[in-house]
């Protein structure tokens, strides 16, 4: 959607394909960091359900630390309505055509075009932007697909119990004890909370049981009614794979542009979607190679996520030690806030 809207500003015709029908539920924490704000037009920002002013970091009931701020640390959205609004904003552009319920089965790049084999027949385009997530079909047409680092997430929703009914939380929760090589989280929304776990390995037997244990042992969720849960793979950032060919670009999670430490993906989807549109516009108008996009993404995003991958490797391999050394350190916690705001990057944090 971000790419289509940006390309429409250049007057370029765009066909936006999705296999789903909208609105659709997408399991996602729905957290927006401060650095997403430049990519949120007002109708999209109006989908924010609440602002977050604090975070609680715990290691079960054994240790905890809190971060508080007078200003928002981020915002919470519900992906079902957020994505629907984003889609409608793109659809409203005269040069954007939206086709839903269409599955792309295969992508083949030729000298003069890209061919898409779909369940509705063949389509051709001068340029193809793949933004189709961790199970990306488009990614398979770009070298390096099989070398991606994969994680996993299991997510659901919870209605607050009787003691918290009517109470609106302003604090996120991150717990590093129960989920192996990852963390559990609770993110507030209007009238409910999103609950889940992020793990930095592709397969974790019994992940649903771990999720249910987290729900039952987390005091904040006491008496809560959990519903609508689902697991899904996550492609993790921090590699140096080139995300373009001559006529294909990968954006967002299709290009593994996901923070391997936190699992954050929305900002990187919006930012890479914007960069993809700028590169496509230059390609269509001046013939500028799409390598421009690959170079920008590597310099700005991929290289920085390599530092995040190093931090994630230590924290998730030694969670108790990491909690003592890092997550109980108030200065380091403030630096993490600066990363979320876009005022620092992981390279800065790693050096500090």
PDB file of C-alpha atoms in Angstrom, residues 82-293:
ATOM      1  CA  UNK A  82      -5.373  -0.277  10.075  1.00  0.00           C
ATOM      2  CA  UNK A  83      -4.727  -2.362   6.960  1.00  0.00           C
ATOM      3  CA  UNK A  84      -8.246  -1.789   5.631  1.00  0.00           C
ATOM      4  CA  UNK A  85      -7.823   1.973   5.892  1.00  0.00           C
ATOM      5  CA  UNK A  86      -4.400   1.788   4.238  1.00  0.00           C
ATOM      6  CA  UNK A  87      -5.869  -0.244   1.389  1.00  0.00           C
ATOM      7  CA  UNK A  88      -8.712   2.218   0.861  1.00  0.00           C
ATOM      8  CA  UNK A  89      -6.263   5.121   0.754  1.00  0.00           C
ATOM      9  CA  UNK A  90      -4.326   3.327  -1.990  1.00  0.00           C
ATOM     10  CA  UNK A  91      -7.496   2.338  -3.860  1.00  0.00           C
ATOM     11  CA  UNK A  92      -8.639   5.972  -3.911  1.00  0.00           C
ATOM     12  CA  UNK A  93      -5.697   6.958  -6.141  1.00  0.00           C
ATOM     13  CA  UNK A  94      -6.827   7.069  -9.812  1.00  0.00           C
ATOM     14  CA  UNK A  95      -3.722   5.227 -11.076  1.00  0.00           C
ATOM     15  CA  UNK A  96      -4.019   2.345  -8.584  1.00  0.00           C
ATOM     16  CA  UNK A  97      -6.124  -0.723  -9.327  1.00  0.00           C
ATOM     17  CA  UNK A  98      -6.751  -3.183  -6.488  1.00  0.00           C
ATOM     18  CA  UNK A  99      -7.496  -6.860  -7.115  1.00  0.00           C
ATOM     19  CA  UNK A 100      -8.189  -9.029  -4.055  1.00  0.00           C
ATOM     20  CA  UNK A 101      -8.624 -12.761  -3.672  1.00  0.00           C
ATOM     21  CA  UNK A 102      -5.946 -13.523  -6.282  1.00  0.00           C
ATOM     22  CA  UNK A 103      -3.081 -15.887  -5.499  1.00  0.00           C
ATOM     23  CA  UNK A 104       0.278 -15.552  -7.261  1.00  0.00           C
ATOM     24  CA  UNK A 105       1.703 -19.015  -7.843  1.00  0.00           C
ATOM     25  CA  UNK A 106       4.901 -18.279  -9.716  1.00  0.00           C
ATOM     26  CA  UNK A 107       7.049 -15.327 -10.785  1.00  0.00           C
ATOM     27  CA  UNK A 108       9.342 -15.342 -13.831  1.00  0.00           C
ATOM     28  CA  UNK A 109      11.605 -12.447 -14.773  1.00  0.00           C
ATOM     29  CA  UNK A 110      12.286 -11.726 -18.457  1.00  0.00           C
ATOM     30  CA  UNK A 111      14.398  -9.072 -20.188  1.00  0.00           C
ATOM     31  CA  UNK A 112      11.387  -6.884 -20.987  1.00  0.00           C
ATOM     32  CA  UNK A 113       8.908  -7.717 -18.207  1.00  0.00           C
ATOM     33  CA  UNK A 114       7.990  -9.843 -15.204  1.00  0.00           C
ATOM     34  CA  UNK A 115       5.378 -12.570 -15.681  1.00  0.00           C
ATOM     35  CA  UNK A 116       3.081 -13.586 -12.827  1.00  0.00           C
ATOM     36  CA  UNK A 117       1.241 -16.870 -12.964  1.00  0.00           C
ATOM     37  CA  UNK A 118      -1.922 -16.482 -10.860  1.00  0.00           C
ATOM     38  CA  UNK A 119      -5.066 -18.496 -10.226  1.00  0.00           C
ATOM     39  CA  UNK A 120      -6.819 -15.951 -12.500  1.00  0.00           C
ATOM     40  CA  UNK A 121      -4.364 -16.275 -15.391  1.00  0.00           C
ATOM     41  CA  UNK A 122      -1.079 -14.641 -16.381  1.00  0.00           C
ATOM     42  CA  UNK A 123      -0.230 -11.012 -15.685  1.00  0.00           C
ATOM     43  CA  UNK A 124       2.719  -8.959 -16.920  1.00  0.00           C
ATOM     44  CA  UNK A 125       4.394  -5.913 -15.422  1.00  0.00           C
ATOM     45  CA  UNK A 126       7.430  -3.792 -16.163  1.00  0.00           C
ATOM     46  CA  UNK A 127       8.439  -3.950 -12.483  1.00  0.00           C
ATOM     47  CA  UNK A 128       7.260  -6.151  -9.621  1.00  0.00           C
ATOM     48  CA  UNK A 129       7.461  -5.219  -5.943  1.00  0.00           C
ATOM     49  CA  UNK A 130       7.104  -8.239  -3.678  1.00  0.00           C
ATOM     50  CA  UNK A 131       5.584  -7.296  -0.318  1.00  0.00           C
ATOM     51  CA  UNK A 132       4.034 -10.675   0.383  1.00  0.00           C
ATOM     52  CA  UNK A 133       5.501 -11.481   3.778  1.00  0.00           C
ATOM     53  CA  UNK A 134       7.531 -14.302   5.275  1.00  0.00           C
ATOM     54  CA  UNK A 135       6.127 -16.912   2.861  1.00  0.00           C
ATOM     55  CA  UNK A 136       6.839 -14.634  -0.108  1.00  0.00           C
ATOM     56  CA  UNK A 137       6.360 -16.154  -3.556  1.00  0.00           C
ATOM     57  CA  UNK A 138       8.180 -13.209  -5.128  1.00  0.00           C
ATOM     58  CA  UNK A 139      11.205 -13.785  -2.890  1.00  0.00           C
ATOM     59  CA  UNK A 140      11.745 -17.168  -4.547  1.00  0.00           C
ATOM     60  CA  UNK A 141      12.578 -15.365  -7.795  1.00  0.00           C
ATOM     61  CA  UNK A 142      15.407 -13.420  -6.128  1.00  0.00           C
ATOM     62  CA  UNK A 143      18.739 -15.112  -5.231  1.00  0.00           C
ATOM     63  CA  UNK A 144      19.219 -15.945  -1.553  1.00  0.00           C
ATOM     64  CA  UNK A 145      15.667 -16.992  -0.691  1.00  0.00           C
ATOM     65  CA  UNK A 146      16.702 -20.322   0.868  1.00  0.00           C
ATOM     66  CA  UNK A 147      19.381 -18.690   3.039  1.00  0.00           C
ATOM     67  CA  UNK A 148      16.997 -16.486   5.041  1.00  0.00           C
ATOM     68  CA  UNK A 149      17.067 -16.661   8.855  1.00  0.00           C
ATOM     69  CA  UNK A 150      13.608 -17.514  10.108  1.00  0.00           C
ATOM     70  CA  UNK A 151      11.878 -17.008  13.435  1.00  0.00           C
ATOM     71  CA  UNK A 152       8.364 -17.716  14.636  1.00  0.00           C
ATOM     72  CA  UNK A 153       5.572 -15.888  16.440  1.00  0.00           C
ATOM     73  CA  UNK A 154       2.392 -17.047  18.104  1.00  0.00           C
ATOM     74  CA  UNK A 155      -0.208 -14.375  18.746  1.00  0.00           C
ATOM     75  CA  UNK A 156      -3.752 -13.889  19.901  1.00  0.00           C
ATOM     76  CA  UNK A 157      -6.137 -11.491  21.632  1.00  0.00           C
ATOM     77  CA  UNK A 158      -7.364 -11.205  25.215  1.00  0.00           C
ATOM     78  CA  UNK A 159     -10.329  -9.480  26.791  1.00  0.00           C
ATOM     79  CA  UNK A 160      -9.484  -8.186  30.290  1.00  0.00           C
ATOM     80  CA  UNK A 161     -10.779 -10.002  33.346  1.00  0.00           C
ATOM     81  CA  UNK A 162     -13.406  -8.548  35.710  1.00  0.00           C
ATOM     82  CA  UNK A 163     -10.811  -6.753  37.865  1.00  0.00           C
ATOM     83  CA  UNK A 164      -9.455  -4.825  34.890  1.00  0.00           C
ATOM     84  CA  UNK A 165     -12.617  -4.354  32.847  1.00  0.00           C
ATOM     85  CA  UNK A 166     -12.929  -0.725  31.784  1.00  0.00           C
ATOM     86  CA  UNK A 167      -9.289   0.006  32.639  1.00  0.00           C
ATOM     87  CA  UNK A 168      -7.136   1.247  29.765  1.00  0.00           C
ATOM     88  CA  UNK A 169      -3.472   0.285  30.020  1.00  0.00           C
ATOM     89  CA  UNK A 170      -0.773   2.670  28.842  1.00  0.00           C
ATOM     90  CA  UNK A 171       2.076   0.211  29.246  1.00  0.00           C
ATOM     91  CA  UNK A 172       3.432  -2.646  27.180  1.00  0.00           C
ATOM     92  CA  UNK A 173       4.744  -5.808  28.813  1.00  0.00           C
ATOM     93  CA  UNK A 174       7.777  -7.817  27.681  1.00  0.00           C
ATOM     94  CA  UNK A 175       8.684 -11.032  29.512  1.00  0.00           C
ATOM     95  CA  UNK A 176      11.900 -12.958  28.839  1.00  0.00           C
ATOM     96  CA  UNK A 177      11.350 -16.085  30.938  1.00  0.00           C
ATOM     97  CA  UNK A 178       8.719 -18.335  29.387  1.00  0.00           C
ATOM     98  CA  UNK A 179       9.299 -18.216  25.625  1.00  0.00           C
ATOM     99  CA  UNK A 180      12.570 -20.007  24.749  1.00  0.00           C
ATOM    100  CA  UNK A 181      15.020 -17.888  22.707  1.00  0.00           C
ATOM    101  CA  UNK A 182      12.539 -15.038  22.575  1.00  0.00           C
ATOM    102  CA  UNK A 183      10.056 -13.083  24.646  1.00  0.00           C
ATOM    103  CA  UNK A 184       6.375 -12.850  25.449  1.00  0.00           C
ATOM    104  CA  UNK A 185       4.460  -9.602  25.142  1.00  0.00           C
ATOM    105  CA  UNK A 186       1.174  -7.902  25.979  1.00  0.00           C
ATOM    106  CA  UNK A 187       0.196  -4.794  23.985  1.00  0.00           C
ATOM    107  CA  UNK A 188      -2.827  -2.679  25.003  1.00  0.00           C
ATOM    108  CA  UNK A 189      -5.667  -1.886  22.615  1.00  0.00           C
ATOM    109  CA  UNK A 190      -9.139  -0.396  23.023  1.00  0.00           C
ATOM    110  CA  UNK A 191     -11.223  -2.924  24.955  1.00  0.00           C
ATOM    111  CA  UNK A 192      -8.719  -5.761  24.577  1.00  0.00           C
ATOM    112  CA  UNK A 193      -5.037  -6.600  24.504  1.00  0.00           C
ATOM    113  CA  UNK A 194      -2.871  -8.343  21.929  1.00  0.00           C
ATOM    114  CA  UNK A 195      -0.840 -11.175  23.432  1.00  0.00           C
ATOM    115  CA  UNK A 196       1.895 -13.304  21.988  1.00  0.00           C
ATOM    116  CA  UNK A 197       5.407 -14.584  21.860  1.00  0.00           C
ATOM    117  CA  UNK A 198       8.286 -14.008  19.464  1.00  0.00           C
ATOM    118  CA  UNK A 199      11.065 -16.579  19.149  1.00  0.00           C
ATOM    119  CA  UNK A 200      14.253 -16.242  17.152  1.00  0.00           C
ATOM    120  CA  UNK A 201      14.304 -19.796  15.797  1.00  0.00           C
ATOM    121  CA  UNK A 202      12.118 -21.254  13.068  1.00  0.00           C
ATOM    122  CA  UNK A 203      10.711 -24.251  14.906  1.00  0.00           C
ATOM    123  CA  UNK A 204       9.654 -24.551  18.517  1.00  0.00           C
ATOM    124  CA  UNK A 205       7.717 -27.712  19.470  1.00  0.00           C
ATOM    125  CA  UNK A 206       4.685 -27.075  21.642  1.00  0.00           C
ATOM    126  CA  UNK A 207       4.576 -23.340  20.981  1.00  0.00           C
ATOM    127  CA  UNK A 208       0.831 -23.190  21.632  1.00  0.00           C
ATOM    128  CA  UNK A 209       1.378 -24.760  25.069  1.00  0.00           C
ATOM    129  CA  UNK A 210       4.064 -22.150  25.807  1.00  0.00           C
ATOM    130  CA  UNK A 211       1.634 -19.413  24.742  1.00  0.00           C
ATOM    131  CA  UNK A 212      -1.089 -20.768  27.029  1.00  0.00           C
ATOM    132  CA  UNK A 213       1.410 -21.030  29.903  1.00  0.00           C
ATOM    133  CA  UNK A 214       2.370 -17.396  29.360  1.00  0.00           C
ATOM    134  CA  UNK A 215      -1.291 -16.342  29.404  1.00  0.00           C
ATOM    135  CA  UNK A 216      -2.013 -18.277  32.602  1.00  0.00           C
ATOM    136  CA  UNK A 217       1.140 -17.201  34.494  1.00  0.00           C
ATOM    137  CA  UNK A 218       1.163 -13.493  33.611  1.00  0.00           C
ATOM    138  CA  UNK A 219      -0.511 -11.474  36.402  1.00  0.00           C
ATOM    139  CA  UNK A 220      -1.699  -8.809  33.973  1.00  0.00           C
ATOM    140  CA  UNK A 221      -3.738 -11.455  32.139  1.00  0.00           C
ATOM    141  CA  UNK A 222      -5.307 -12.972  35.243  1.00  0.00           C
ATOM    142  CA  UNK A 223      -8.944 -13.758  34.528  1.00  0.00           C
ATOM    143  CA  UNK A 224      -8.631 -12.613  30.909  1.00  0.00           C
ATOM    144  CA  UNK A 225     -10.483 -14.401  28.138  1.00  0.00           C
ATOM    145  CA  UNK A 226      -8.110 -15.313  25.313  1.00  0.00           C
ATOM    146  CA  UNK A 227      -9.380 -15.921  21.787  1.00  0.00           C
ATOM    147  CA  UNK A 228      -8.389 -16.035  18.108  1.00  0.00           C
ATOM    148  CA  UNK A 229      -4.757 -17.157  18.310  1.00  0.00           C
ATOM    149  CA  UNK A 230      -2.472 -18.203  15.481  1.00  0.00           C
ATOM    150  CA  UNK A 231       1.197 -18.961  14.767  1.00  0.00           C
ATOM    151  CA  UNK A 232       3.201 -17.844  11.759  1.00  0.00           C
ATOM    152  CA  UNK A 233       6.838 -17.761  10.557  1.00  0.00           C
ATOM    153  CA  UNK A 234       8.853 -14.557  10.581  1.00  0.00           C
ATOM    154  CA  UNK A 235      11.795 -13.775   8.304  1.00  0.00           C
ATOM    155  CA  UNK A 236      14.491 -12.034  10.344  1.00  0.00           C
ATOM    156  CA  UNK A 237      16.680  -9.166   9.224  1.00  0.00           C
ATOM    157  CA  UNK A 238      20.410  -8.724   9.466  1.00  0.00           C
ATOM    158  CA  UNK A 239      21.661 -10.473   6.325  1.00  0.00           C
ATOM    159  CA  UNK A 240      23.316  -8.872   3.296  1.00  0.00           C
ATOM    160  CA  UNK A 241      21.096 -10.350   0.622  1.00  0.00           C
ATOM    161  CA  UNK A 242      20.516  -8.006  -2.304  1.00  0.00           C
ATOM    162  CA  UNK A 243      16.808  -7.220  -2.453  1.00  0.00           C
ATOM    163  CA  UNK A 244      16.558  -6.395  -6.145  1.00  0.00           C
ATOM    164  CA  UNK A 245      17.121  -7.869  -9.558  1.00  0.00           C
ATOM    165  CA  UNK A 246      16.737  -5.954 -12.828  1.00  0.00           C
ATOM    166  CA  UNK A 247      12.920  -5.802 -12.561  1.00  0.00           C
ATOM    167  CA  UNK A 248      12.020  -7.139  -9.101  1.00  0.00           C
ATOM    168  CA  UNK A 249      12.197  -5.545  -5.640  1.00  0.00           C
ATOM    169  CA  UNK A 250      11.485  -7.080  -2.232  1.00  0.00           C
ATOM    170  CA  UNK A 251      10.024  -4.840   0.484  1.00  0.00           C
ATOM    171  CA  UNK A 252       9.052  -5.412   4.098  1.00  0.00           C
ATOM    172  CA  UNK A 253       9.103  -8.939   5.441  1.00  0.00           C
ATOM    173  CA  UNK A 254       9.375 -10.419   1.945  1.00  0.00           C
ATOM    174  CA  UNK A 255      12.922  -9.002   2.062  1.00  0.00           C
ATOM    175  CA  UNK A 256      13.512 -10.070   5.688  1.00  0.00           C
ATOM    176  CA  UNK A 257      13.305  -6.447   6.815  1.00  0.00           C
ATOM    177  CA  UNK A 258      12.203  -7.357  10.318  1.00  0.00           C
ATOM    178  CA  UNK A 259      14.049  -6.459  13.509  1.00  0.00           C
ATOM    179  CA  UNK A 260      15.611  -9.766  14.732  1.00  0.00           C
ATOM    180  CA  UNK A 261      15.693  -8.462  18.307  1.00  0.00           C
ATOM    181  CA  UNK A 262      12.156  -7.128  18.730  1.00  0.00           C
ATOM    182  CA  UNK A 263      10.272  -8.540  15.743  1.00  0.00           C
ATOM    183  CA  UNK A 264       9.227  -5.021  14.680  1.00  0.00           C
ATOM    184  CA  UNK A 265       8.168  -5.000  11.044  1.00  0.00           C
ATOM    185  CA  UNK A 266       5.691  -2.182  10.352  1.00  0.00           C
ATOM    186  CA  UNK A 267       8.262   0.625  10.247  1.00  0.00           C
ATOM    187  CA  UNK A 268      10.582  -1.329   7.960  1.00  0.00           C
ATOM    188  CA  UNK A 269       7.663  -2.178   5.672  1.00  0.00           C
ATOM    189  CA  UNK A 270       6.652   1.473   5.405  1.00  0.00           C
ATOM    190  CA  UNK A 271      10.201   2.751   4.926  1.00  0.00           C
ATOM    191  CA  UNK A 272      11.238   0.107   2.383  1.00  0.00           C
ATOM    192  CA  UNK A 273       7.909   0.535   0.574  1.00  0.00           C
ATOM    193  CA  UNK A 274       8.651   4.238   0.202  1.00  0.00           C
ATOM    194  CA  UNK A 275      12.218   3.592  -1.010  1.00  0.00           C
ATOM    195  CA  UNK A 276      10.925   0.987  -3.469  1.00  0.00           C
ATOM    196  CA  UNK A 277       8.512   3.490  -5.001  1.00  0.00           C
ATOM    197  CA  UNK A 278      11.244   6.100  -5.438  1.00  0.00           C
ATOM    198  CA  UNK A 279      13.495   3.553  -7.136  1.00  0.00           C
ATOM    199  CA  UNK A 280      10.722   2.271  -9.426  1.00  0.00           C
ATOM    200  CA  UNK A 281       9.785   5.822 -10.443  1.00  0.00           C
ATOM    201  CA  UNK A 282      13.415   6.554 -11.369  1.00  0.00           C
ATOM    202  CA  UNK A 283      13.620   3.273 -13.290  1.00  0.00           C
ATOM    203  CA  UNK A 284      10.417   3.966 -15.237  1.00  0.00           C
ATOM    204  CA  UNK A 285      11.268   7.584 -16.065  1.00  0.00           C
ATOM    205  CA  UNK A 286      15.051   7.688 -16.483  1.00  0.00           C
ATOM    206  CA  UNK A 287      16.026   4.031 -16.712  1.00  0.00           C
ATOM    207  CA  UNK A 288      17.959   4.239 -13.433  1.00  0.00           C
ATOM    208  CA  UNK A 289      18.824   0.653 -12.398  1.00  0.00           C
ATOM    209  CA  UNK A 290      16.898  -0.770  -9.446  1.00  0.00           C
ATOM    210  CA  UNK A 291      20.272  -1.349  -7.795  1.00  0.00           C
ATOM    211  CA  UNK A 292      19.620   2.079  -6.298  1.00  0.00           C
ATOM    212  CA  UNK A 293      17.032   0.449  -4.052  1.00  0.00           C
TER     213      UNK A 293
END
